[in-house]
Amino acid sequence: MRNVHVLNLGAGVQSSALYLMAREGRIPCDVAVFADTGEEPALVYQHLSHLVSLGGPPILVRSAGKLGDDLMHGRNSTGQRFASIPAFTKDAAGKVGMVRRQCTKEYKIEVVDRTIRRELLELKPRQRIPMDVTVYQYFDISTDEAGRAERGKRRFAAVRHTVPVYPLIDLGWSRTDCLAYLRERLPYEVPKSSCVFCPYRTNQSWRHLKRTDATGWDRAVEIDTALRADGSIVTRGFRQKLFLHRSCEPLAGIDFDALAPNTLDPLTVGECHGVCGL
Ligand code: SF4
């Protein structure tokens, strides 16, 4: 029998706590995989470098390409049609909707799966995982979002050889517990991990990005504008215009100081399976 223990490292609060626990031998971990969309804030990449420097379990940084560039060029790294991000739309009656998200699957889940198959198990394309191998995948879902763990378990129910593990749920740890744990071990606050242009943001989070990360903000505005550019390949197949912000207004013109704090729309949360750091 061979057991392989893989941590899905999103480099946000919860998965960073898991990584440090693995480093302390509190959970088994042969390797951590960071699926890089190429679009994280600079602070996340600095944090990742710090984790690497600690000399814990190896961290493999793997990528399917730079998500925003692929969006704007209309194709992904394999030359297929771009993977859509969960952008907002508004119909003529003013009803707000959201585009089906493909980015998590192509730029996160499949990157981790490919790394496990090709690099850890050294399988050829389409080769089956040997009967005597079990892969334990560790996810960073805390008690605040237990519903995501249930959805994750359902995703893996039919996947032979792979067992999802949720150590934070097992420990009864919330995000607050993770923050307290990290504060004792890191000399800085762990930044939020997600693409700078991810539409899964509150008004507070957009305001924070704009005030604290000029490069990330500019990139978000660039992608938001590209979503509606005349003739843009991204807009083909969509009757309505696409926006990053739920108001369906161009991001560059939104006055976040004038907007009330909000929470994430329940319709938009919860399908990242602990791999997007959201
Ligand atoms: S952070 Fe957002 S935009 Fe980036 S891959 Fe995840 S869901 Fe998609």
PDB file of C-alpha atoms and ligand atoms in Angstrom:
ATOM      1  CA  MET A   1       0.000   0.000   0.000  1.00  0.00           C
ATOM      2  CA  ARG A   2       1.179   3.494  -0.763  1.00  0.00           C
ATOM      3  CA  ASN A   3      -0.433   6.564   0.818  1.00  0.00           C
ATOM      4  CA  VAL A   4       0.259  10.022  -0.583  1.00  0.00           C
ATOM      5  CA  HIS A   5      -0.648  13.111   1.451  1.00  0.00           C
ATOM      6  CA  VAL A   6      -1.135  16.328  -0.522  1.00  0.00           C
ATOM      7  CA  LEU A   7      -2.066  19.731   0.881  1.00  0.00           C
ATOM      8  CA  ASN A   8      -4.015  22.061  -1.403  1.00  0.00           C
ATOM      9  CA  LEU A   9      -2.192  25.271  -0.560  1.00  0.00           C
ATOM     10  CA  GLY A  10      -4.183  28.369  -1.485  1.00  0.00           C
ATOM     11  CA  ALA A  11      -1.798  30.496   0.642  1.00  0.00           C
ATOM     12  CA  GLY A  12      -4.693  32.210   2.430  1.00  0.00           C
ATOM     13  CA  VAL A  13      -5.313  32.147   6.177  1.00  0.00           C
ATOM     14  CA  GLN A  14      -6.680  28.634   6.572  1.00  0.00           C
ATOM     15  CA  SER A  15      -4.336  26.783   4.215  1.00  0.00           C
ATOM     16  CA  SER A  16      -1.321  28.645   5.606  1.00  0.00           C
ATOM     17  CA  ALA A  17      -2.321  27.424   9.059  1.00  0.00           C
ATOM     18  CA  LEU A  18      -2.544  23.893   7.681  1.00  0.00           C
ATOM     19  CA  TYR A  19       0.885  24.213   6.106  1.00  0.00           C
ATOM     20  CA  LEU A  20       2.454  25.313   9.381  1.00  0.00           C
ATOM     21  CA  MET A  21       0.687  22.473  11.173  1.00  0.00           C
ATOM     22  CA  ALA A  22       2.161  20.081   8.616  1.00  0.00           C
ATOM     23  CA  ARG A  23       5.570  21.628   9.205  1.00  0.00           C
ATOM     24  CA  GLU A  24       5.140  20.928  12.914  1.00  0.00           C
ATOM     25  CA  GLY A  25       4.181  17.322  12.146  1.00  0.00           C
ATOM     26  CA  ARG A  26       0.596  17.779  13.323  1.00  0.00           C
ATOM     27  CA  ILE A  27      -0.824  16.532  10.030  1.00  0.00           C
ATOM     28  CA  PRO A  28       0.836  14.295   7.452  1.00  0.00           C
ATOM     29  CA  CYS A  29       1.982  16.082   4.308  1.00  0.00           C
ATOM     30  CA  ASP A  30       4.310  14.779   1.597  1.00  0.00           C
ATOM     31  CA  VAL A  31       3.919  17.865  -0.512  1.00  0.00           C
ATOM     32  CA  ALA A  32       1.874  21.061  -0.764  1.00  0.00           C
ATOM     33  CA  VAL A  33       0.659  22.239  -4.166  1.00  0.00           C
ATOM     34  CA  PHE A  34      -0.030  25.900  -4.911  1.00  0.00           C
ATOM     35  CA  ALA A  35      -2.047  26.218  -8.123  1.00  0.00           C
ATOM     36  CA  ASP A  36      -1.003  29.633  -9.397  1.00  0.00           C
ATOM     37  CA  THR A  37      -3.374  31.647 -11.602  1.00  0.00           C
ATOM     38  CA  GLY A  38      -0.633  34.255 -11.970  1.00  0.00           C
ATOM     39  CA  GLU A  39      -3.069  36.856 -10.695  1.00  0.00           C
ATOM     40  CA  GLU A  40      -2.642  36.905  -6.924  1.00  0.00           C
ATOM     41  CA  PRO A  41      -1.724  40.134  -5.101  1.00  0.00           C
ATOM     42  CA  ALA A  42       2.011  40.722  -4.672  1.00  0.00           C
ATOM     43  CA  LEU A  43       1.645  40.170  -0.913  1.00  0.00           C
ATOM     44  CA  VAL A  44       0.449  36.609  -1.495  1.00  0.00           C
ATOM     45  CA  TYR A  45       3.541  35.782  -3.548  1.00  0.00           C
ATOM     46  CA  GLN A  46       5.736  37.321  -0.809  1.00  0.00           C
ATOM     47  CA  HIS A  47       3.917  35.219   1.762  1.00  0.00           C
ATOM     48  CA  LEU A  48       4.367  32.110  -0.355  1.00  0.00           C
ATOM     49  CA  SER A  49       8.109  32.796  -0.588  1.00  0.00           C
ATOM     50  CA  HIS A  50       8.227  33.090   3.181  1.00  0.00           C
ATOM     51  CA  LEU A  51       6.462  29.735   3.606  1.00  0.00           C
ATOM     52  CA  VAL A  52       8.946  28.151   1.192  1.00  0.00           C
ATOM     53  CA  SER A  53      11.835  29.652   3.179  1.00  0.00           C
ATOM     54  CA  LEU A  54      10.646  27.932   6.368  1.00  0.00           C
ATOM     55  CA  GLY A  55      11.845  24.584   5.050  1.00  0.00           C
ATOM     56  CA  GLY A  56       8.696  22.571   5.751  1.00  0.00           C
ATOM     57  CA  PRO A  57       7.133  20.061   3.338  1.00  0.00           C
ATOM     58  CA  PRO A  58       8.040  20.893  -0.277  1.00  0.00           C
ATOM     59  CA  ILE A  59       5.780  23.456  -1.927  1.00  0.00           C
ATOM     60  CA  LEU A  60       5.195  22.872  -5.630  1.00  0.00           C
ATOM     61  CA  VAL A  61       4.007  25.976  -7.492  1.00  0.00           C
ATOM     62  CA  ARG A  62       2.261  24.872 -10.659  1.00  0.00           C
ATOM     63  CA  SER A  63       0.163  26.794 -13.175  1.00  0.00           C
ATOM     64  CA  ALA A  64      -2.121  26.390 -16.168  1.00  0.00           C
ATOM     65  CA  GLY A  65      -1.242  29.908 -17.320  1.00  0.00           C
ATOM     66  CA  LYS A  66      -1.978  33.510 -16.453  1.00  0.00           C
ATOM     67  CA  LEU A  67      -5.733  33.591 -16.090  1.00  0.00           C
ATOM     68  CA  GLY A  68      -6.347  37.262 -16.984  1.00  0.00           C
ATOM     69  CA  ASP A  69      -4.163  37.122 -20.096  1.00  0.00           C
ATOM     70  CA  ASP A  70      -5.890  33.941 -21.211  1.00  0.00           C
ATOM     71  CA  LEU A  71      -9.249  35.635 -20.684  1.00  0.00           C
ATOM     72  CA  MET A  72      -8.265  38.607 -22.801  1.00  0.00           C
ATOM     73  CA  HIS A  73      -6.747  36.454 -25.538  1.00  0.00           C
ATOM     74  CA  GLY A  74      -9.779  34.202 -25.564  1.00  0.00           C
ATOM     75  CA  ARG A  75      -7.982  30.950 -25.029  1.00  0.00           C
ATOM     76  CA  ASN A  76      -6.325  28.988 -22.282  1.00  0.00           C
ATOM     77  CA  SER A  77      -2.829  27.567 -22.203  1.00  0.00           C
ATOM     78  CA  THR A  78      -3.874  24.479 -24.170  1.00  0.00           C
ATOM     79  CA  GLY A  79      -5.355  26.614 -26.938  1.00  0.00           C
ATOM     80  CA  GLN A  80      -8.947  25.840 -25.972  1.00  0.00           C
ATOM     81  CA  ARG A  81     -11.625  28.443 -25.331  1.00  0.00           C
ATOM     82  CA  PHE A  82     -10.943  30.604 -22.256  1.00  0.00           C
ATOM     83  CA  ALA A  83     -12.286  29.545 -18.884  1.00  0.00           C
ATOM     84  CA  SER A  84     -14.918  32.000 -17.706  1.00  0.00           C
ATOM     85  CA  ILE A  85     -14.677  33.772 -14.389  1.00  0.00           C
ATOM     86  CA  PRO A  86     -17.828  34.332 -12.301  1.00  0.00           C
ATOM     87  CA  ALA A  87     -18.592  37.797 -13.722  1.00  0.00           C
ATOM     88  CA  PHE A  88     -21.896  39.574 -13.119  1.00  0.00           C
ATOM     89  CA  THR A  89     -24.503  40.351 -15.750  1.00  0.00           C
ATOM     90  CA  LYS A  90     -27.694  42.411 -15.691  1.00  0.00           C
ATOM     91  CA  ASP A  91     -30.635  41.817 -18.009  1.00  0.00           C
ATOM     92  CA  ALA A  92     -32.996  44.442 -19.448  1.00  0.00           C
ATOM     93  CA  ALA A  93     -35.286  44.057 -16.437  1.00  0.00           C
ATOM     94  CA  GLY A  94     -32.390  44.842 -14.090  1.00  0.00           C
ATOM     95  CA  LYS A  95     -32.039  41.271 -12.793  1.00  0.00           C
ATOM     96  CA  VAL A  96     -28.455  40.509 -11.807  1.00  0.00           C
ATOM     97  CA  GLY A  97     -26.990  37.145 -12.744  1.00  0.00           C
ATOM     98  CA  MET A  98     -23.602  35.492 -12.732  1.00  0.00           C
ATOM     99  CA  VAL A  99     -21.655  33.694 -15.440  1.00  0.00           C
ATOM    100  CA  ARG A 100     -20.895  30.046 -14.829  1.00  0.00           C
ATOM    101  CA  ARG A 101     -17.426  29.751 -13.360  1.00  0.00           C
ATOM    102  CA  GLN A 102     -14.854  27.532 -15.066  1.00  0.00           C
ATOM    103  CA  CYS A 103     -11.662  29.139 -13.728  1.00  0.00           C
ATOM    104  CA  THR A 104     -11.508  27.232 -10.435  1.00  0.00           C
ATOM    105  CA  LYS A 105     -11.685  23.912 -12.234  1.00  0.00           C
ATOM    106  CA  GLU A 106      -9.142  24.709 -14.966  1.00  0.00           C
ATOM    107  CA  TYR A 107      -6.680  26.852 -13.051  1.00  0.00           C
ATOM    108  CA  LYS A 108      -6.893  25.256  -9.602  1.00  0.00           C
ATOM    109  CA  ILE A 109      -8.476  21.806  -9.342  1.00  0.00           C
ATOM    110  CA  GLU A 110      -7.064  20.369 -12.565  1.00  0.00           C
ATOM    111  CA  VAL A 111      -3.616  21.830 -11.874  1.00  0.00           C
ATOM    112  CA  VAL A 112      -3.460  20.043  -8.520  1.00  0.00           C
ATOM    113  CA  ASP A 113      -4.842  16.822 -10.018  1.00  0.00           C
ATOM    114  CA  ARG A 114      -2.283  16.923 -12.866  1.00  0.00           C
ATOM    115  CA  THR A 115       0.556  17.527 -10.436  1.00  0.00           C
ATOM    116  CA  ILE A 116      -0.497  14.544  -8.336  1.00  0.00           C
ATOM    117  CA  ARG A 117      -0.889  12.248 -11.332  1.00  0.00           C
ATOM    118  CA  ARG A 118       2.179  13.260 -13.322  1.00  0.00           C
ATOM    119  CA  GLU A 119       4.713  14.319 -10.730  1.00  0.00           C
ATOM    120  CA  LEU A 120       3.853  12.466  -7.552  1.00  0.00           C
ATOM    121  CA  LEU A 121       2.493   9.226  -9.010  1.00  0.00           C
ATOM    122  CA  GLU A 122       4.436   9.481 -12.309  1.00  0.00           C
ATOM    123  CA  LEU A 123       1.433   8.303 -14.339  1.00  0.00           C
ATOM    124  CA  LYS A 124       1.093   8.676 -18.072  1.00  0.00           C
ATOM    125  CA  PRO A 125      -1.949  10.500 -19.499  1.00  0.00           C
ATOM    126  CA  ARG A 126      -5.106   8.454 -18.880  1.00  0.00           C
ATOM    127  CA  GLN A 127      -3.155   5.795 -16.956  1.00  0.00           C
ATOM    128  CA  ARG A 128      -5.176   4.543 -13.995  1.00  0.00           C
ATOM    129  CA  ILE A 129      -4.013   5.052 -10.445  1.00  0.00           C
ATOM    130  CA  PRO A 130      -2.727   1.672  -9.179  1.00  0.00           C
ATOM    131  CA  MET A 131      -5.078  -0.193  -6.870  1.00  0.00           C
ATOM    132  CA  ASP A 132      -2.691  -0.005  -3.930  1.00  0.00           C
ATOM    133  CA  VAL A 133      -2.364   3.793  -3.970  1.00  0.00           C
ATOM    134  CA  THR A 134      -4.507   6.148  -1.893  1.00  0.00           C
ATOM    135  CA  VAL A 135      -4.180   9.911  -2.248  1.00  0.00           C
ATOM    136  CA  TYR A 136      -5.248  11.973   0.765  1.00  0.00           C
ATOM    137  CA  GLN A 137      -6.000  15.543  -0.283  1.00  0.00           C
ATOM    138  CA  TYR A 138      -6.064  18.077   2.564  1.00  0.00           C
ATOM    139  CA  PHE A 139      -8.396  21.059   2.229  1.00  0.00           C
ATOM    140  CA  ASP A 140      -8.389  24.280   4.210  1.00  0.00           C
ATOM    141  CA  ILE A 141     -12.084  24.548   5.004  1.00  0.00           C
ATOM    142  CA  SER A 142     -12.823  25.745   8.534  1.00  0.00           C
ATOM    143  CA  THR A 143     -15.931  25.405  10.674  1.00  0.00           C
ATOM    144  CA  ASP A 144     -17.293  28.746   9.392  1.00  0.00           C
ATOM    145  CA  GLU A 145     -17.856  27.153   6.011  1.00  0.00           C
ATOM    146  CA  ALA A 146     -18.659  23.546   6.806  1.00  0.00           C
ATOM    147  CA  GLY A 147     -21.143  23.380   3.928  1.00  0.00           C
ATOM    148  CA  ARG A 148     -18.232  23.595   1.528  1.00  0.00           C
ATOM    149  CA  ALA A 149     -16.719  20.501   3.088  1.00  0.00           C
ATOM    150  CA  GLU A 150     -19.936  18.602   2.448  1.00  0.00           C
ATOM    151  CA  ARG A 151     -19.946  19.710  -1.183  1.00  0.00           C
ATOM    152  CA  GLY A 152     -16.300  18.711  -1.453  1.00  0.00           C
ATOM    153  CA  LYS A 153     -17.052  15.271  -0.048  1.00  0.00           C
ATOM    154  CA  ARG A 154     -19.770  14.825  -2.652  1.00  0.00           C
ATOM    155  CA  ARG A 155     -17.303  15.780  -5.389  1.00  0.00           C
ATOM    156  CA  PHE A 156     -14.924  13.060  -4.250  1.00  0.00           C
ATOM    157  CA  ALA A 157     -17.551  10.425  -3.485  1.00  0.00           C
ATOM    158  CA  ALA A 158     -17.120   8.796  -6.883  1.00  0.00           C
ATOM    159  CA  VAL A 159     -13.348   9.312  -7.112  1.00  0.00           C
ATOM    160  CA  ARG A 160     -11.628   6.059  -6.363  1.00  0.00           C
ATOM    161  CA  HIS A 161      -8.214   6.297  -4.657  1.00  0.00           C
ATOM    162  CA  THR A 162      -8.716   9.876  -3.391  1.00  0.00           C
ATOM    163  CA  VAL A 163      -9.834  10.760   0.122  1.00  0.00           C
ATOM    164  CA  PRO A 164     -10.611  14.408   0.982  1.00  0.00           C
ATOM    165  CA  VAL A 165      -9.453  15.435   4.462  1.00  0.00           C
ATOM    166  CA  TYR A 166     -10.596  18.517   6.380  1.00  0.00           C
ATOM    167  CA  PRO A 167      -8.300  18.849   9.416  1.00  0.00           C
ATOM    168  CA  LEU A 168      -9.696  22.229  10.494  1.00  0.00           C
ATOM    169  CA  ILE A 169     -13.232  20.827  10.622  1.00  0.00           C
ATOM    170  CA  ASP A 170     -11.958  17.801  12.548  1.00  0.00           C
ATOM    171  CA  LEU A 171     -10.239  20.118  15.044  1.00  0.00           C
ATOM    172  CA  GLY A 172     -13.279  22.382  15.291  1.00  0.00           C
ATOM    173  CA  TRP A 173     -11.193  25.366  14.141  1.00  0.00           C
ATOM    174  CA  SER A 174     -12.755  28.505  12.704  1.00  0.00           C
ATOM    175  CA  ARG A 175     -10.964  31.143  10.639  1.00  0.00           C
ATOM    176  CA  THR A 176     -10.472  33.093  13.882  1.00  0.00           C
ATOM    177  CA  ASP A 177      -8.675  30.104  15.425  1.00  0.00           C
ATOM    178  CA  CYS A 178      -6.417  29.959  12.369  1.00  0.00           C
ATOM    179  CA  LEU A 179      -5.611  33.664  12.669  1.00  0.00           C
ATOM    180  CA  ALA A 180      -4.661  33.247  16.322  1.00  0.00           C
ATOM    181  CA  TYR A 181      -2.452  30.272  15.466  1.00  0.00           C
ATOM    182  CA  LEU A 182      -0.750  32.183  12.645  1.00  0.00           C
ATOM    183  CA  ARG A 183      -0.165  35.279  14.777  1.00  0.00           C
ATOM    184  CA  GLU A 184       2.059  33.219  17.061  1.00  0.00           C
ATOM    185  CA  ARG A 185       4.117  31.943  14.149  1.00  0.00           C
ATOM    186  CA  LEU A 186       4.374  34.626  11.490  1.00  0.00           C
ATOM    187  CA  PRO A 187       5.669  38.205  11.809  1.00  0.00           C
ATOM    188  CA  TYR A 188       2.921  39.600   9.550  1.00  0.00           C
ATOM    189  CA  GLU A 189      -0.767  39.139   8.812  1.00  0.00           C
ATOM    190  CA  VAL A 190      -1.481  36.549   6.144  1.00  0.00           C
ATOM    191  CA  PRO A 191      -3.038  38.314   3.124  1.00  0.00           C
ATOM    192  CA  LYS A 192      -6.256  37.246   1.464  1.00  0.00           C
ATOM    193  CA  SER A 193      -5.544  34.919  -1.403  1.00  0.00           C
ATOM    194  CA  SER A 194      -7.547  35.175  -4.637  1.00  0.00           C
ATOM    195  CA  CYS A 195      -7.150  36.650  -8.091  1.00  0.00           C
ATOM    196  CA  VAL A 196      -7.060  40.445  -7.806  1.00  0.00           C
ATOM    197  CA  PHE A 197      -9.990  40.653 -10.217  1.00  0.00           C
ATOM    198  CA  CYS A 198     -12.071  37.874  -8.667  1.00  0.00           C
ATOM    199  CA  PRO A 199     -15.717  39.028  -8.561  1.00  0.00           C
ATOM    200  CA  TYR A 200     -16.180  37.239  -5.218  1.00  0.00           C
ATOM    201  CA  ARG A 201     -15.434  40.408  -3.280  1.00  0.00           C
ATOM    202  CA  THR A 202     -17.337  42.576  -0.863  1.00  0.00           C
ATOM    203  CA  ASN A 203     -17.397  46.351  -1.237  1.00  0.00           C
ATOM    204  CA  GLN A 204     -14.941  46.501   1.671  1.00  0.00           C
ATOM    205  CA  SER A 205     -12.573  44.154  -0.107  1.00  0.00           C
ATOM    206  CA  TRP A 206     -12.694  46.184  -3.354  1.00  0.00           C
ATOM    207  CA  ARG A 207     -12.077  49.371  -1.355  1.00  0.00           C
ATOM    208  CA  HIS A 208      -9.129  47.736   0.413  1.00  0.00           C
ATOM    209  CA  LEU A 209      -7.636  46.563  -2.894  1.00  0.00           C
ATOM    210  CA  LYS A 210      -7.957  50.043  -4.387  1.00  0.00           C
ATOM    211  CA  ARG A 211      -6.355  51.723  -1.371  1.00  0.00           C
ATOM    212  CA  THR A 212      -3.538  49.300  -0.705  1.00  0.00           C
ATOM    213  CA  ASP A 213      -2.524  47.610  -3.948  1.00  0.00           C
ATOM    214  CA  ALA A 214      -2.229  49.935  -6.944  1.00  0.00           C
ATOM    215  CA  THR A 215      -0.876  47.205  -9.197  1.00  0.00           C
ATOM    216  CA  GLY A 216      -3.631  44.768  -8.257  1.00  0.00           C
ATOM    217  CA  TRP A 217      -6.299  47.462  -8.634  1.00  0.00           C
ATOM    218  CA  ASP A 218      -5.013  48.470 -12.079  1.00  0.00           C
ATOM    219  CA  ARG A 219      -5.087  44.842 -13.158  1.00  0.00           C
ATOM    220  CA  ALA A 220      -8.665  44.459 -11.915  1.00  0.00           C
ATOM    221  CA  VAL A 221      -9.731  47.570 -13.846  1.00  0.00           C
ATOM    222  CA  GLU A 222      -7.912  46.290 -16.934  1.00  0.00           C
ATOM    223  CA  ILE A 223      -9.758  42.973 -16.812  1.00  0.00           C
ATOM    224  CA  ASP A 224     -13.094  44.628 -16.001  1.00  0.00           C
ATOM    225  CA  THR A 225     -12.725  46.915 -19.022  1.00  0.00           C
ATOM    226  CA  ALA A 226     -11.643  44.037 -21.253  1.00  0.00           C
ATOM    227  CA  LEU A 227     -14.795  42.115 -20.330  1.00  0.00           C
ATOM    228  CA  ARG A 228     -16.855  44.688 -22.263  1.00  0.00           C
ATOM    229  CA  ALA A 229     -14.452  45.726 -25.020  1.00  0.00           C
ATOM    230  CA  ASP A 230     -16.033  45.878 -28.475  1.00  0.00           C
ATOM    231  CA  GLY A 231     -15.329  42.672 -30.345  1.00  0.00           C
ATOM    232  CA  SER A 232     -13.758  41.056 -27.284  1.00  0.00           C
ATOM    233  CA  ILE A 233     -13.818  37.293 -27.556  1.00  0.00           C
ATOM    234  CA  VAL A 234     -14.831  37.150 -23.896  1.00  0.00           C
ATOM    235  CA  THR A 235     -18.192  38.700 -24.678  1.00  0.00           C
ATOM    236  CA  ARG A 236     -19.109  36.289 -27.461  1.00  0.00           C
ATOM    237  CA  GLY A 237     -21.974  34.061 -26.509  1.00  0.00           C
ATOM    238  CA  PHE A 238     -23.205  36.513 -23.857  1.00  0.00           C
ATOM    239  CA  ARG A 239     -26.154  38.752 -24.626  1.00  0.00           C
ATOM    240  CA  GLN A 240     -25.532  40.961 -21.609  1.00  0.00           C
ATOM    241  CA  LYS A 241     -22.419  42.891 -20.694  1.00  0.00           C
ATOM    242  CA  LEU A 242     -20.082  41.437 -18.069  1.00  0.00           C
ATOM    243  CA  PHE A 243     -18.826  43.218 -14.954  1.00  0.00           C
ATOM    244  CA  LEU A 244     -16.607  42.380 -11.995  1.00  0.00           C
ATOM    245  CA  HIS A 245     -18.731  44.311  -9.493  1.00  0.00           C
ATOM    246  CA  ARG A 246     -22.204  43.257  -8.471  1.00  0.00           C
ATOM    247  CA  SER A 247     -23.629  46.703  -9.288  1.00  0.00           C
ATOM    248  CA  CYS A 248     -22.876  45.984 -12.956  1.00  0.00           C
ATOM    249  CA  GLU A 249     -21.099  49.320 -13.228  1.00  0.00           C
ATOM    250  CA  PRO A 250     -17.557  49.754 -14.612  1.00  0.00           C
ATOM    251  CA  LEU A 251     -15.146  49.133 -11.750  1.00  0.00           C
ATOM    252  CA  ALA A 252     -13.040  52.226 -12.435  1.00  0.00           C
ATOM    253  CA  GLY A 253     -15.962  54.582 -11.794  1.00  0.00           C
ATOM    254  CA  ILE A 254     -17.319  53.065  -8.586  1.00  0.00           C
ATOM    255  CA  ASP A 255     -17.010  55.196  -5.446  1.00  0.00           C
ATOM    256  CA  PHE A 256     -16.493  52.523  -2.810  1.00  0.00           C
ATOM    257  CA  ASP A 257     -16.482  55.080  -0.013  1.00  0.00           C
ATOM    258  CA  ALA A 258     -20.099  55.816  -0.865  1.00  0.00           C
ATOM    259  CA  LEU A 259     -21.156  52.166  -0.810  1.00  0.00           C
ATOM    260  CA  ALA A 260     -22.424  50.438   2.305  1.00  0.00           C
ATOM    261  CA  PRO A 261     -20.477  47.409   3.542  1.00  0.00           C
ATOM    262  CA  ASN A 262     -21.978  44.200   2.269  1.00  0.00           C
ATOM    263  CA  THR A 263     -21.538  40.491   2.567  1.00  0.00           C
ATOM    264  CA  LEU A 264     -20.965  38.140  -0.306  1.00  0.00           C
ATOM    265  CA  ASP A 265     -24.099  37.237  -2.186  1.00  0.00           C
ATOM    266  CA  PRO A 266     -25.063  33.751  -0.997  1.00  0.00           C
ATOM    267  CA  LEU A 267     -25.559  32.783  -4.631  1.00  0.00           C
ATOM    268  CA  THR A 268     -21.940  33.509  -5.372  1.00  0.00           C
ATOM    269  CA  VAL A 269     -20.162  31.712  -2.579  1.00  0.00           C
ATOM    270  CA  GLY A 270     -19.188  28.223  -1.849  1.00  0.00           C
ATOM    271  CA  GLU A 271     -18.134  26.209  -4.840  1.00  0.00           C
ATOM    272  CA  CYS A 272     -14.387  26.687  -4.735  1.00  0.00           C
ATOM    273  CA  HIS A 273     -13.822  23.476  -2.773  1.00  0.00           C
ATOM    274  CA  GLY A 274     -11.167  25.143  -0.693  1.00  0.00           C
ATOM    275  CA  VAL A 275      -8.797  25.680  -3.577  1.00  0.00           C
ATOM    276  CA  CYS A 276      -9.336  29.336  -4.430  1.00  0.00           C
ATOM    277  CA  GLY A 277      -8.501  30.765  -1.038  1.00  0.00           C
ATOM    278  CA  LEU A 278     -11.849  32.517  -0.969  1.00  0.00           C
TER     279      LEU A 278
HETATM  280  S1  SF4 B   1     -10.003  33.415  -7.250  1.00  0.00           S
HETATM  281 FE1  SF4 B   1     -11.907  33.876  -8.395  1.00  0.00          FE
HETATM  282  S2  SF4 B   1     -11.253  34.416 -10.491  1.00  0.00           S
HETATM  283 FE2  SF4 B   1      -9.507  33.373  -9.476  1.00  0.00          FE
HETATM  284  S3  SF4 B   1      -9.698  31.223 -10.046  1.00  0.00           S
HETATM  285 FE3  SF4 B   1     -10.796  31.466  -8.072  1.00  0.00          FE
HETATM  286  S4  SF4 B   1     -12.947  31.913  -8.596  1.00  0.00           S
HETATM  287 FE4  SF4 B   1     -11.688  32.217 -10.469  1.00  0.00          FE
END
